[in-house]
mmCIF file of C-alpha atoms in Angstrom:
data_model
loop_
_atom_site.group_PDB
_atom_site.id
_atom_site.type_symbol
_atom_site.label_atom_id
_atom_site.label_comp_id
_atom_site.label_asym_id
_atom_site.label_seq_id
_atom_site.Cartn_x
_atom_site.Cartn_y
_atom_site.Cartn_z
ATOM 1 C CA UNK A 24 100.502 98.857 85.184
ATOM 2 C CA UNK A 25 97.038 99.754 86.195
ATOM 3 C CA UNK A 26 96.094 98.309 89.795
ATOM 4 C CA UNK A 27 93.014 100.494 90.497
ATOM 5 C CA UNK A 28 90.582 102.165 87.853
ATOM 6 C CA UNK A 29 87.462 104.374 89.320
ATOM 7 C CA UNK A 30 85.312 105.300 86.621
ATOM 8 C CA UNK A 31 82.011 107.921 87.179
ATOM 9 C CA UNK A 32 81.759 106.610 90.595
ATOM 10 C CA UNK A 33 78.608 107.838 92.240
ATOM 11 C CA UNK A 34 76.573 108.037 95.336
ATOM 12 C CA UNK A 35 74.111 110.065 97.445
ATOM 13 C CA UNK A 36 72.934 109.609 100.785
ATOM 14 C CA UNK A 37 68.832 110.940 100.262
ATOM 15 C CA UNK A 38 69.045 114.241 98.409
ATOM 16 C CA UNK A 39 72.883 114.733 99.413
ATOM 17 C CA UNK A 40 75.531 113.500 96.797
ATOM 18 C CA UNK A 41 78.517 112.628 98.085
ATOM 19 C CA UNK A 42 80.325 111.469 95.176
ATOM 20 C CA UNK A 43 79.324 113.060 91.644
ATOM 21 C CA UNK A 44 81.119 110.854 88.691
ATOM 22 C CA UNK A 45 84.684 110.605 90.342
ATOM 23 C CA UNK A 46 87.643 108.801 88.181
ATOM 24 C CA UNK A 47 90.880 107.824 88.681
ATOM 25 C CA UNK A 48 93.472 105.837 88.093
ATOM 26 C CA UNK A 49 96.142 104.369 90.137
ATOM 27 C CA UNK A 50 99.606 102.350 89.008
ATOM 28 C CA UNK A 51 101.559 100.190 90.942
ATOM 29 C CA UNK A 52 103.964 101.211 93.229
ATOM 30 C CA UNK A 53 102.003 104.344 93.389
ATOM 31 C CA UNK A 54 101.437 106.565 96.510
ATOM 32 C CA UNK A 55 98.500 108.457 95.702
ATOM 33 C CA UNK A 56 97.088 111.213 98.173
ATOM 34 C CA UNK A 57 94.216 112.985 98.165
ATOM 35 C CA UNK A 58 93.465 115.905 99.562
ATOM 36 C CA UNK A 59 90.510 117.998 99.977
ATOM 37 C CA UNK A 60 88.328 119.876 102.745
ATOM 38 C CA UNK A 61 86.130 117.981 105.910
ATOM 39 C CA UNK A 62 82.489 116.315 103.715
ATOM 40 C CA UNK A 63 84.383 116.528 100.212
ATOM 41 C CA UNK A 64 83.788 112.410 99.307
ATOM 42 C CA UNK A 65 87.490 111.497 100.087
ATOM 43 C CA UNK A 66 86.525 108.715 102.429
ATOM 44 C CA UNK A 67 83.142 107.750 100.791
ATOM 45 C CA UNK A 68 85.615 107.064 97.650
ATOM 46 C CA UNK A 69 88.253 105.040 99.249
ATOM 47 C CA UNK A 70 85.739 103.119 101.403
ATOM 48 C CA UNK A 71 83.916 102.388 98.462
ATOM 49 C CA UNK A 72 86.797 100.376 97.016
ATOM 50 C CA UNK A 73 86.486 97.779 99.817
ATOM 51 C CA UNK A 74 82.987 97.818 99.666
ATOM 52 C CA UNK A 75 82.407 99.569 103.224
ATOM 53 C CA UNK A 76 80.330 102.067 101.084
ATOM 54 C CA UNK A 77 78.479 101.021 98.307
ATOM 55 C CA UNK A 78 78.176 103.283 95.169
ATOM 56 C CA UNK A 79 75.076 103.728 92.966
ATOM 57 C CA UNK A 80 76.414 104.136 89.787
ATOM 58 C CA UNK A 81 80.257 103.521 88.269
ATOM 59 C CA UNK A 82 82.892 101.045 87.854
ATOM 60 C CA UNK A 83 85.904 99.970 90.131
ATOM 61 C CA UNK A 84 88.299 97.813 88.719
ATOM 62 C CA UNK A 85 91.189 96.415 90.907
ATOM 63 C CA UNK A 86 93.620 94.468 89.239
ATOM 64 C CA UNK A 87 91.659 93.739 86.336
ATOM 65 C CA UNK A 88 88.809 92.273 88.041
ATOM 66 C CA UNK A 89 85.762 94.436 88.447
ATOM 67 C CA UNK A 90 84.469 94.810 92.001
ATOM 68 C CA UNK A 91 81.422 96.910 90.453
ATOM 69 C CA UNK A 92 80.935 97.484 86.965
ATOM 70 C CA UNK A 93 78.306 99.883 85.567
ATOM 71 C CA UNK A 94 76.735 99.875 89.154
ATOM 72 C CA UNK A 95 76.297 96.029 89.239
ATOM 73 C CA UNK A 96 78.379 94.258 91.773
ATOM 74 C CA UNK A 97 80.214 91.002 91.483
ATOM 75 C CA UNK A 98 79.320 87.673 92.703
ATOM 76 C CA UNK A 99 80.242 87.428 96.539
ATOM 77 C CA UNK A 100 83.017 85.101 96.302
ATOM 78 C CA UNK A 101 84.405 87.561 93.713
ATOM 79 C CA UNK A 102 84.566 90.080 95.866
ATOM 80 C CA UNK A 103 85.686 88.765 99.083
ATOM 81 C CA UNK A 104 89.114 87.582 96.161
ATOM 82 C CA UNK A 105 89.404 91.441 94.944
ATOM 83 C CA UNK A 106 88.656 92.967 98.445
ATOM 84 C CA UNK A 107 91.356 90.663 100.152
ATOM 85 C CA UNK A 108 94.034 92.654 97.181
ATOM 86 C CA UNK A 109 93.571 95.609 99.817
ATOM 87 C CA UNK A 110 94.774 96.740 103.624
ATOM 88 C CA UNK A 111 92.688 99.585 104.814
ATOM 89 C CA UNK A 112 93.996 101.722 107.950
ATOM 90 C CA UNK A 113 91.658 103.419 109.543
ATOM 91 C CA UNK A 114 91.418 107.189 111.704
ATOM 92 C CA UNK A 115 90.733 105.356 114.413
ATOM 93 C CA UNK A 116 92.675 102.332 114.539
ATOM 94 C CA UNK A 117 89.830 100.022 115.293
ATOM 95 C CA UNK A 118 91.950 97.554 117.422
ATOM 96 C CA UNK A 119 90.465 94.619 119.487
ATOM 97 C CA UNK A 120 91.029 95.661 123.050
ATOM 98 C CA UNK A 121 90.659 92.282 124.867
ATOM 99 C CA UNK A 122 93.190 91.474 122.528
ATOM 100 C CA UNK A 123 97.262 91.411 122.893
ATOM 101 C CA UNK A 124 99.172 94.131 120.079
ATOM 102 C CA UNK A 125 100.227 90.361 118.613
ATOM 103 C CA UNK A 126 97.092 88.726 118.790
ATOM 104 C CA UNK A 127 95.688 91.433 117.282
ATOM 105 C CA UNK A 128 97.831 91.131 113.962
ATOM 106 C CA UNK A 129 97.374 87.147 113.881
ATOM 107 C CA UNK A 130 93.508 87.225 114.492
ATOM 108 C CA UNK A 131 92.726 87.725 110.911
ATOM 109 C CA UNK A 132 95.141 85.571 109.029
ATOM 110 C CA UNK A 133 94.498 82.551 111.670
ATOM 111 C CA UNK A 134 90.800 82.942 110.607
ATOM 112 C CA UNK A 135 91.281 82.946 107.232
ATOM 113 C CA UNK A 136 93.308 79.374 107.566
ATOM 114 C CA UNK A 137 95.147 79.463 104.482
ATOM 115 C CA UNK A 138 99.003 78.894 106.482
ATOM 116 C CA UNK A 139 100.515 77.508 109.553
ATOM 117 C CA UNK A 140 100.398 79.195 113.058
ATOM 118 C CA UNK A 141 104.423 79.243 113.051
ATOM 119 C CA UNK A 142 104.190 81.553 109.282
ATOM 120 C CA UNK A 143 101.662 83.834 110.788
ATOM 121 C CA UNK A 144 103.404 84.268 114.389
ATOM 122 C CA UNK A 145 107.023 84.768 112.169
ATOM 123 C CA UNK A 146 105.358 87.437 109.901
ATOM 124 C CA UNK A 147 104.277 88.785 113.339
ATOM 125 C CA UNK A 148 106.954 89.058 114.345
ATOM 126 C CA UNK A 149 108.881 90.988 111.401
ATOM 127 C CA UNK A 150 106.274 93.312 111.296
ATOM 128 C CA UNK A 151 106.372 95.020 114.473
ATOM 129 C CA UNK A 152 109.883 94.757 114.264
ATOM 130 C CA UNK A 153 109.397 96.873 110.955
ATOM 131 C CA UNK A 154 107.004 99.203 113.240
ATOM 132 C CA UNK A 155 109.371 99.666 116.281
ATOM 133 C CA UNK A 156 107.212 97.781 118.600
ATOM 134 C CA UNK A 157 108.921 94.291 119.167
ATOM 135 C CA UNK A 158 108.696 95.420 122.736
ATOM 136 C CA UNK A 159 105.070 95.731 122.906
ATOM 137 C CA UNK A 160 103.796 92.273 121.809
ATOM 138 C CA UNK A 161 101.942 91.357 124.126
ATOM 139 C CA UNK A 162 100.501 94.815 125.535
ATOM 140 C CA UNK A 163 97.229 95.454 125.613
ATOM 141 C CA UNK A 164 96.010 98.446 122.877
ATOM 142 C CA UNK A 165 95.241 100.325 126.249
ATOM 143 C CA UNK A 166 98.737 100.695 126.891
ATOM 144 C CA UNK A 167 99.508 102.091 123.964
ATOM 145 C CA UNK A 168 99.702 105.473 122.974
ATOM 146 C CA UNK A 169 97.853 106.873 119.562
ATOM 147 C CA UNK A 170 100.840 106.803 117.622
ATOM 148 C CA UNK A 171 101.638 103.246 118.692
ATOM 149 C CA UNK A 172 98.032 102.243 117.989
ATOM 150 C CA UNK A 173 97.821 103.047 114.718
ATOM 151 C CA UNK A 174 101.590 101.750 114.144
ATOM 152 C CA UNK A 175 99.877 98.390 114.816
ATOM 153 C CA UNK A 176 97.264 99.193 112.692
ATOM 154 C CA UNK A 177 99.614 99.576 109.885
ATOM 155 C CA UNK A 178 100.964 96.422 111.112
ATOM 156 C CA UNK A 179 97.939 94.818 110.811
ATOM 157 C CA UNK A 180 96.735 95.336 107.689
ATOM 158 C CA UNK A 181 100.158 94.407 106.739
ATOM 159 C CA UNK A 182 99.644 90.661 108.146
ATOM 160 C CA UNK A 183 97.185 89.882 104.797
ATOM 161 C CA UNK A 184 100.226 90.764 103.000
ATOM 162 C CA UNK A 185 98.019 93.120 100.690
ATOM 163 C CA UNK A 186 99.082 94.316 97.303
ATOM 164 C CA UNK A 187 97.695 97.892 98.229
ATOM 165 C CA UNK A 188 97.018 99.776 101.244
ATOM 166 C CA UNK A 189 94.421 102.646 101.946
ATOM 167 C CA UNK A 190 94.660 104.948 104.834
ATOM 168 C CA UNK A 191 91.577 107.153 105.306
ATOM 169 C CA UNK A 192 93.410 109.835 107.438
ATOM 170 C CA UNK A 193 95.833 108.004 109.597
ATOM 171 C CA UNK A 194 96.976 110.897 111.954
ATOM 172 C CA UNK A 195 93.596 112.885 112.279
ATOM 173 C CA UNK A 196 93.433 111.526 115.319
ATOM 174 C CA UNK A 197 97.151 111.455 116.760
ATOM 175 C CA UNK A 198 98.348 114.731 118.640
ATOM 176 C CA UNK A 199 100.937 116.418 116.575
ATOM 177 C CA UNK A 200 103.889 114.876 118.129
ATOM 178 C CA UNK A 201 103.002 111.315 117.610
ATOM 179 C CA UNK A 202 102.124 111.988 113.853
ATOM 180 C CA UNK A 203 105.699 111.636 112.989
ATOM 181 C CA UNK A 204 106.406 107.927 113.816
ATOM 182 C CA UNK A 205 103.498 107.336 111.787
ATOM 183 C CA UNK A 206 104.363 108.933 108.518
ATOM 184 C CA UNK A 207 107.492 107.218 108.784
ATOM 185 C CA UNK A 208 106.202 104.056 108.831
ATOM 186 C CA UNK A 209 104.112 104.970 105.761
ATOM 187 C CA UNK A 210 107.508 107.073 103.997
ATOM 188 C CA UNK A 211 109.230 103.581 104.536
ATOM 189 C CA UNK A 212 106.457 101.858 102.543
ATOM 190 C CA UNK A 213 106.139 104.138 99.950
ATOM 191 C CA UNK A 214 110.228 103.468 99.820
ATOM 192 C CA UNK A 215 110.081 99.597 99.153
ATOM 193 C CA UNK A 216 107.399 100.369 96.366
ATOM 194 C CA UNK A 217 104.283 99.535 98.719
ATOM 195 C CA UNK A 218 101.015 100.838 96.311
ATOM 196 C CA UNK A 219 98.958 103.536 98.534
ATOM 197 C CA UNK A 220 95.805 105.807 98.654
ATOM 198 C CA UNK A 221 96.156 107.596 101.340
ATOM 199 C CA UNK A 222 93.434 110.287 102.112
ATOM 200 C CA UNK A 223 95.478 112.985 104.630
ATOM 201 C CA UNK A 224 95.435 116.352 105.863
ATOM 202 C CA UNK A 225 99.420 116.270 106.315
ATOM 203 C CA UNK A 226 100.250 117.993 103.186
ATOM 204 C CA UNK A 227 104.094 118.033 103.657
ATOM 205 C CA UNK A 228 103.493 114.112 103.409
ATOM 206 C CA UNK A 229 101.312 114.430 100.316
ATOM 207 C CA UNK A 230 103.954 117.197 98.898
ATOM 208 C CA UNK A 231 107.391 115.489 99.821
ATOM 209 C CA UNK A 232 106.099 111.315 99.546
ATOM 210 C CA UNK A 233 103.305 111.007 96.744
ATOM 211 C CA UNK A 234 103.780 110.577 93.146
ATOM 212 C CA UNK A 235 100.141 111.850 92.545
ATOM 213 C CA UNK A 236 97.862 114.522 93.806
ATOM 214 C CA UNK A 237 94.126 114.545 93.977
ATOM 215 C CA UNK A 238 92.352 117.603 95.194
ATOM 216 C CA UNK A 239 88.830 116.713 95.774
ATOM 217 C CA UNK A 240 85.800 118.752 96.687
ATOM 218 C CA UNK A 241 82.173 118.719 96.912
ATOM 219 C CA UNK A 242 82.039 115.269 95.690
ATOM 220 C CA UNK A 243 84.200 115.930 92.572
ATOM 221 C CA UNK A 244 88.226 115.277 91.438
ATOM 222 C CA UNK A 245 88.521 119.101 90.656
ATOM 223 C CA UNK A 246 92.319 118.414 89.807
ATOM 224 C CA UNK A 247 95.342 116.358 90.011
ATOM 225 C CA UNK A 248 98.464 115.760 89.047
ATOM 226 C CA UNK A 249 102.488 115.695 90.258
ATOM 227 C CA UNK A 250 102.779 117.154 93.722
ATOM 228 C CA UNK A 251 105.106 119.977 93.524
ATOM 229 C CA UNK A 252 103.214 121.096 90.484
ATOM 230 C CA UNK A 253 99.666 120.944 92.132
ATOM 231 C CA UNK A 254 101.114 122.584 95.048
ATOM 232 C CA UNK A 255 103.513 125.344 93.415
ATOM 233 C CA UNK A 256 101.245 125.981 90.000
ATOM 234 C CA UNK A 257 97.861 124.843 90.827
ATOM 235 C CA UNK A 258 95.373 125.505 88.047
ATOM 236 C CA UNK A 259 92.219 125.778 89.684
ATOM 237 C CA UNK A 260 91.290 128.564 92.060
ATOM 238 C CA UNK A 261 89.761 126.174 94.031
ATOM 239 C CA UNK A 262 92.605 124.080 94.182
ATOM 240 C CA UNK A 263 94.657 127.771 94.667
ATOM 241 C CA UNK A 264 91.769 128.567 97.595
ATOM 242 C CA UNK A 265 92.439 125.148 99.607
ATOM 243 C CA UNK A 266 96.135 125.138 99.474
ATOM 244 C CA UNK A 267 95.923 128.975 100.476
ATOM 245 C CA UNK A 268 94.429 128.021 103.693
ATOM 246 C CA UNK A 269 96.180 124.393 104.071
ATOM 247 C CA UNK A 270 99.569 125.795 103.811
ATOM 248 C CA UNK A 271 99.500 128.871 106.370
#
């Protein structure tokens, strides 16, 4: 089943294009990663599927509802339904720092109003349990180190109880040896069937965890496919000329 179809998405920032008629398709229970060098479109193309970058021309259809189609946007409240199908993590974790590692994971879903306090504080709960950090409730994000912080991002987005998550290069920012509680986390959703974009540099993650491939560059999906064949055979000497220097 089809959960995300890109079709010819483009944009361009003045005379720069960023994205130059990228499509793809993603199933459920996919964990898709793309790969790619720094200013290759990889974020601009997953940001653009929450609408934190709008595209100039193409479709993006998310569960059979079109958030764009043919470079016309839906109605507001349609979007705000499709966007709300989606948990983005972020480089940077983006956490509320006057806020408590709990409050920060309730904040959104006591906003939106849709359930009681006592739901919301129990899925709280379970999630940092899921994340290892029971113990850190009610730290502050300053307290935390990177890996923790973007555990709790994880966490966070997990609180909408989203039926697919994005991460635009989750451990870019961790030093090496907090990368590894982090992947973990996102190995033990890919496990219980979570759907997931994930744009990384960690290519033993994308190699060993993904059941798709995408090697982007220059604004373009130059190829993709199963990871041990992209990785082992790849077909294009681009592809052949990134991995060469990825996988020293």
């Amino acid at each position: 089943m089809t959960v995300i179809e890109v079709s010819n998405l483009k944009k361009a920032y003045g005379e720069l294009d960023v994205l130059k008629g990228i499509s793809l398709r993603v199933n459920k229970n996919d964990v898709v990663a793309i790969i790619g060098p720094s200013g290759s479109g990889k974020s601009t193309m997953l940001r653009s599927l929450v609408l934190l970058e709008e595209i100039d021309e193409g479709s993006i259809c998310i569960s059979d509802a079109h958030l764009v189609k043919d470079g016309v946007y839906s109605k507001p409240q349609e979007i705000k339904t499709i966007t709300a199908k989606m948990g983005m993590v972020f480089q940077h974790f983006n956490l509320f720092p006057h806020l408590t590692v709990k409050e920060n994971l309730e904040i959104a879903p006591k906003m939106a109003k849709k359930e009681s306090l006592k739901l919301i504080q129990q899925r709280s709960g379970e999630l940092l349990e899921k994340v290892g950090l029971t113990n850190w409730a009610n730290a502050y994000p300053a307290k935390l180190s990177g890996g923790q912080k973007q555990r709790v991002a994880i966490a966070r987005a997990l609180m909408m109880e989203p039926e697919i998550l994005l991460f635009d290069e989750p451990t870019s920012a961790l030093d090496p040896e907090l990368t590894g509680e982090v992947l973990q986390v996102m190995k033990d959703l890919a496990q219980e069937k979570m759907t997931m974009i994930v744009v990384t540099h960690e290519m033993g993650f994308a190699r060993e965890v993904a059941t798709e491939a995408i090697f982007m560059d220059n604004g373009e999906v130059i190829e993709s496919g199963e990871p041990t064949q992209l990785f082992t055979n790849p077909q294009n000497e681009r592809t052949k000329a990134f991995l060469k220097r990825s996988l020293k």
